Coordinates of C-alpha atoms in Angstrom, one line a residue:
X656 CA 158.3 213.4 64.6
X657 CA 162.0 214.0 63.8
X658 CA 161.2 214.0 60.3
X659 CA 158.1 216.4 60.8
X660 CA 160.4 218.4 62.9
X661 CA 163.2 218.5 60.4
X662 CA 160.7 219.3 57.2
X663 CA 159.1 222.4 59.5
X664 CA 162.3 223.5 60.0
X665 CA 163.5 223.3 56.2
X666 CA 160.1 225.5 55.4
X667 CA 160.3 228.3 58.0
X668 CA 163.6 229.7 55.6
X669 CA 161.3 229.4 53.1
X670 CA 158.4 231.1 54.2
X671 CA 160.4 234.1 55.4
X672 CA 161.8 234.6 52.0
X673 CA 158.2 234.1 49.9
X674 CA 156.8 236.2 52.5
X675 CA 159.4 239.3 51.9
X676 CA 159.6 238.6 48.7
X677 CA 155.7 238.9 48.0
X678 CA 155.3 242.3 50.6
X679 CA 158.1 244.0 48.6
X680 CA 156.8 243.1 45.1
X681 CA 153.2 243.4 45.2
X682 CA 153.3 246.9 45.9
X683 CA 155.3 247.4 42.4
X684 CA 153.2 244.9 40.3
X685 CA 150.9 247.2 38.2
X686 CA 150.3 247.3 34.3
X687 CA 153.3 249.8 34.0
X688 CA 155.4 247.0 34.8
X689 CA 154.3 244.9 32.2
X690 CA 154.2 247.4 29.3
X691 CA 156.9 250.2 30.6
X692 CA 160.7 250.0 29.8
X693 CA 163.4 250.0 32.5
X694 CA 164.4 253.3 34.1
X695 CA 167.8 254.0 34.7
X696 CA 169.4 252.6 37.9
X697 CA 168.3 255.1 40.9
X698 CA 164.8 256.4 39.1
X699 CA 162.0 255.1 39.9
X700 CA 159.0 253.6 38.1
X701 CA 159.9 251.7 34.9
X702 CA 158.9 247.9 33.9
X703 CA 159.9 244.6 32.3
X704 CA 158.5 245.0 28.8
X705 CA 162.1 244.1 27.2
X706 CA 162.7 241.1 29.1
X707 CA 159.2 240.0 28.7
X708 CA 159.1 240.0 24.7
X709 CA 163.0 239.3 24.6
X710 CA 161.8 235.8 26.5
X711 CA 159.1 234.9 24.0
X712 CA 160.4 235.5 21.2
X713 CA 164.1 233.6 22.1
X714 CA 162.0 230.8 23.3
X715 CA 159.4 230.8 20.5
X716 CA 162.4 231.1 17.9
X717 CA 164.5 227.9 20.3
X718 CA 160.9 225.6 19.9
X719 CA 160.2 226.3 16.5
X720 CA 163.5 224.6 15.7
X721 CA 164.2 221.9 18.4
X722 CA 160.4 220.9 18.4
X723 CA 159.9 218.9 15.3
X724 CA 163.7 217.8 15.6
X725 CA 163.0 216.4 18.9
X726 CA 160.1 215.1 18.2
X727 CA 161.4 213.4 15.0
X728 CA 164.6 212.1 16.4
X729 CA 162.1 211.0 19.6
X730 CA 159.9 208.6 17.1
X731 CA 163.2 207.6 15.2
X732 CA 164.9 206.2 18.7
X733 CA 161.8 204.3 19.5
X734 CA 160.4 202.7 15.8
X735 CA 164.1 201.5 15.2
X736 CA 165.4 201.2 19.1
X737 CA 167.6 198.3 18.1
X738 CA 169.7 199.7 15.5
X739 CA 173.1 200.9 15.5
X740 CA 172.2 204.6 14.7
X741 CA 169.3 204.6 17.1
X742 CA 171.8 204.0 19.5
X743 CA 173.9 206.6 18.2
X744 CA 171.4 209.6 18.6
X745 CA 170.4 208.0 21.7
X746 CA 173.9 208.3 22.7
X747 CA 174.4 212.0 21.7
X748 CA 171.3 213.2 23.2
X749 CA 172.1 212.2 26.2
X750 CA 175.7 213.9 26.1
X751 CA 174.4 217.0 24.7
X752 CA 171.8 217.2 27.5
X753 CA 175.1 217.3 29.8
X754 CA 177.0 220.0 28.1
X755 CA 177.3 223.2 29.8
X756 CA 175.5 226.0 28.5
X757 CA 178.1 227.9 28.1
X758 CA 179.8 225.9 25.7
X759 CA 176.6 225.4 23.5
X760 CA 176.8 229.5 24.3
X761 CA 181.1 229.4 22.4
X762 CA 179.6 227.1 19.6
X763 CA 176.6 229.0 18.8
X764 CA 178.7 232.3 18.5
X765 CA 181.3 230.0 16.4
X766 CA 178.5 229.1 13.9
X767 CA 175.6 231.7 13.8
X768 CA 177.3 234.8 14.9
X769 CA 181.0 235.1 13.7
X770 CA 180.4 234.0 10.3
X771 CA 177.4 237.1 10.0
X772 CA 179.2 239.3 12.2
X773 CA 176.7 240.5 14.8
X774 CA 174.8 239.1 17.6
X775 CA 171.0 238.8 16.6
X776 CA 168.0 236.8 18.2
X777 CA 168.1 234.0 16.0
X778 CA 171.6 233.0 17.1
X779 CA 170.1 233.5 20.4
X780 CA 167.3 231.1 19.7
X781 CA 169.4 228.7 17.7
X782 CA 171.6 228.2 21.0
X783 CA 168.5 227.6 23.4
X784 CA 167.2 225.4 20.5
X785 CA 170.4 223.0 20.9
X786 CA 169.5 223.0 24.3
X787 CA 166.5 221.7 24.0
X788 CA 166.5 218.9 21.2
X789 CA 167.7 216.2 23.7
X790 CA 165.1 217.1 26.3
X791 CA 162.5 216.8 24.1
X792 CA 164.0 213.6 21.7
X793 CA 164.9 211.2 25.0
X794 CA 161.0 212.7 26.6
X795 CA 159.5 211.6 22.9
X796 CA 161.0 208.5 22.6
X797 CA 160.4 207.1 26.4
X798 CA 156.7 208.7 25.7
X799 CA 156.1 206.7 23.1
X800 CA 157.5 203.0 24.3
X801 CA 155.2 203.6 26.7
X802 CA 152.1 203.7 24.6
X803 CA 150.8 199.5 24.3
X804 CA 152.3 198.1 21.3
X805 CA 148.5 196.3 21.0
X806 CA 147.4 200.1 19.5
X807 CA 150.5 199.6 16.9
X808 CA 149.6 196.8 16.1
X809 CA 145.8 197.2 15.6
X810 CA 146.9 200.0 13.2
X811 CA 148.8 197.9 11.4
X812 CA 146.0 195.2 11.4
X813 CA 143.9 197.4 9.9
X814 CA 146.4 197.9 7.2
X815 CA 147.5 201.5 7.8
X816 CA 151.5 201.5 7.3
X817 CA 153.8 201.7 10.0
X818 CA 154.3 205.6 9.0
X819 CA 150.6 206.1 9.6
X820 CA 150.4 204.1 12.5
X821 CA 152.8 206.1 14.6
X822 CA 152.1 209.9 13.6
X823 CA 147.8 208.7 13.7
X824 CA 147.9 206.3 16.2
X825 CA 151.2 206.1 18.4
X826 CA 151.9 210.0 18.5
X827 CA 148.3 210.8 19.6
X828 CA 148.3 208.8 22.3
X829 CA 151.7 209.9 23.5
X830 CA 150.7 213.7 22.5
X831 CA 150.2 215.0 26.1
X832 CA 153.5 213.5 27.8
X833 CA 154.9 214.9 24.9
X834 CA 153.7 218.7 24.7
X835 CA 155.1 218.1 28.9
X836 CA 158.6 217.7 27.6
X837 CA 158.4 220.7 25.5
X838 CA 157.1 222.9 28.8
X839 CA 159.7 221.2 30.6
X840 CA 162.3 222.0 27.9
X841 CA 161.0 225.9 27.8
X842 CA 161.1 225.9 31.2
X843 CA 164.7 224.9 31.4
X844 CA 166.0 227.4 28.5
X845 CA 164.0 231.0 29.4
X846 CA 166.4 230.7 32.6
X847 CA 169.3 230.5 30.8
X848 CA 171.4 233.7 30.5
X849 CA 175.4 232.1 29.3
X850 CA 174.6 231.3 25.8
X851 CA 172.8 234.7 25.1
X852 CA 176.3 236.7 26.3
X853 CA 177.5 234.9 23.3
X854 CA 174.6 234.8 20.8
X855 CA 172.2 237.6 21.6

C-alpha cells in the first residue's frame, strides 16, 4: 500500500503538467504550425517548419554516416570478439558513448568547420553522427551474439563463407534489434542542441 501510495503520489505531478501542457497546446496545433515559419517574439501565429526540416535532415545526414559504421564495427566486435583490436573498438565505443556532447560539439568545429570556414549542416550531422556510432556498434554487436551460433553454423555447413553467413544469415536475424538501436540512437541525437552551437 505504501508503495501504491508513493507511485500515486509520484504521478499526480505528472498528470498536472501533461494535463496543462495538452489544454495550452492543442488549441495552437493546426497545419499552420507545421508548414509556417516562426513569428517574431510578441506576434502571434507562426509555426515550426524550420525546426522540423532542420531535425530531419541533421538526423538523416548523422545516420547516413554512423549507420553502416556502426553496424560494421558491431559485426567486427562480435565475428572476432577475442582479438586484441576487437577489444580495442570495443573499448573506444564505450568511451565515446561517455563523452559529453559538447566536446564531440569543440571537435566537430575543430575538424569540419574551421578548416572550411563556416558552420553548415553537414558539420552539424557529422557531430550527431559521432554520437551515434557507439550506440549503434555496442547495440549491433550484443544483437548479434545473441543470435544461436547453430544458425552460423548451419550456414557454414552448407558451405556459404563466413562473410555470407553473417550479412545472409546472422544479420537478418539480428535485423530488428538492430534497426531498435538506430531509433534509439536518433532518438538520443534530435535532442541534442551543444554540438550544433558549434557545428550548425
Amino acid at each position: 500500500g505504501f508503495c501504491a501510495g508513493a507511485v500515486l503520489l509520484a504521478l499526480i505531478p505528472l498528470a498536472f503538467v501533461l494535463f496543462f501542457v495538452v489544454s495550452q497546446g492543442i488549441r495552437s496545433l493546426n497545419l499552420a504550425f507545421f508548414t509556417h515559419m516562426p513569428t517574431p517574439v510578441g506576434e502571434a501565429g507562426g509555426g515550426m517548419a524550420n525546426a522540423i526540416v532542420g531535425t530531419l535532415i541533421l538526423s538523416g545526414l548523422a545516420a547516413g554516416m554512423a549507420v553502416p559504421i556502426g553496424v560494421v564495427s558491431g559485426i567486427y566486435m562480435s565475428e572476432y570478439a577475442g582479438t586484441r583490436f576487437a577489444a580495442a573498438v570495443r573499448f573506444a565505443a564505450d568511451t565515446l558513448n561517455g563523452v559529453p556532447s559538447i566536446v564531440i560539439g569543440l571537435f566537430a568545429y575543430v575538424v569540419a568547420v574551421l578548416p572550411f570556414k563556416h558552420f553548415s549542416a553537414l558539420a552539424g550531422g557529422f557531430a550527431l553522427g559521432l554520437m551515434m556510432i557507439p550506440i549503434i556498434a555496442r547495440t549491433t554487436e550484443e544483437l548479434l551474439l545473441l543470435v544461436p551460433g547453430t544458425m552460423r553454423e548451419g550456414a557454414l555447413a552448407l558451405g556459404a563463407t563466413r562473410a555470407r553467413a553473417v550479412f545472409s544469415v546472422v544479420l537478418p536475424a539480428a535485423l530488428p534489434g538492430i534497426v531498435t538501436g538506430v531509433v534509439l540512437a536518433l532518438a538520443r541525437i534530435a535532442g541534442e542542441t551543444a554540438p550544433l552551437i558549434f557545428t550548425a
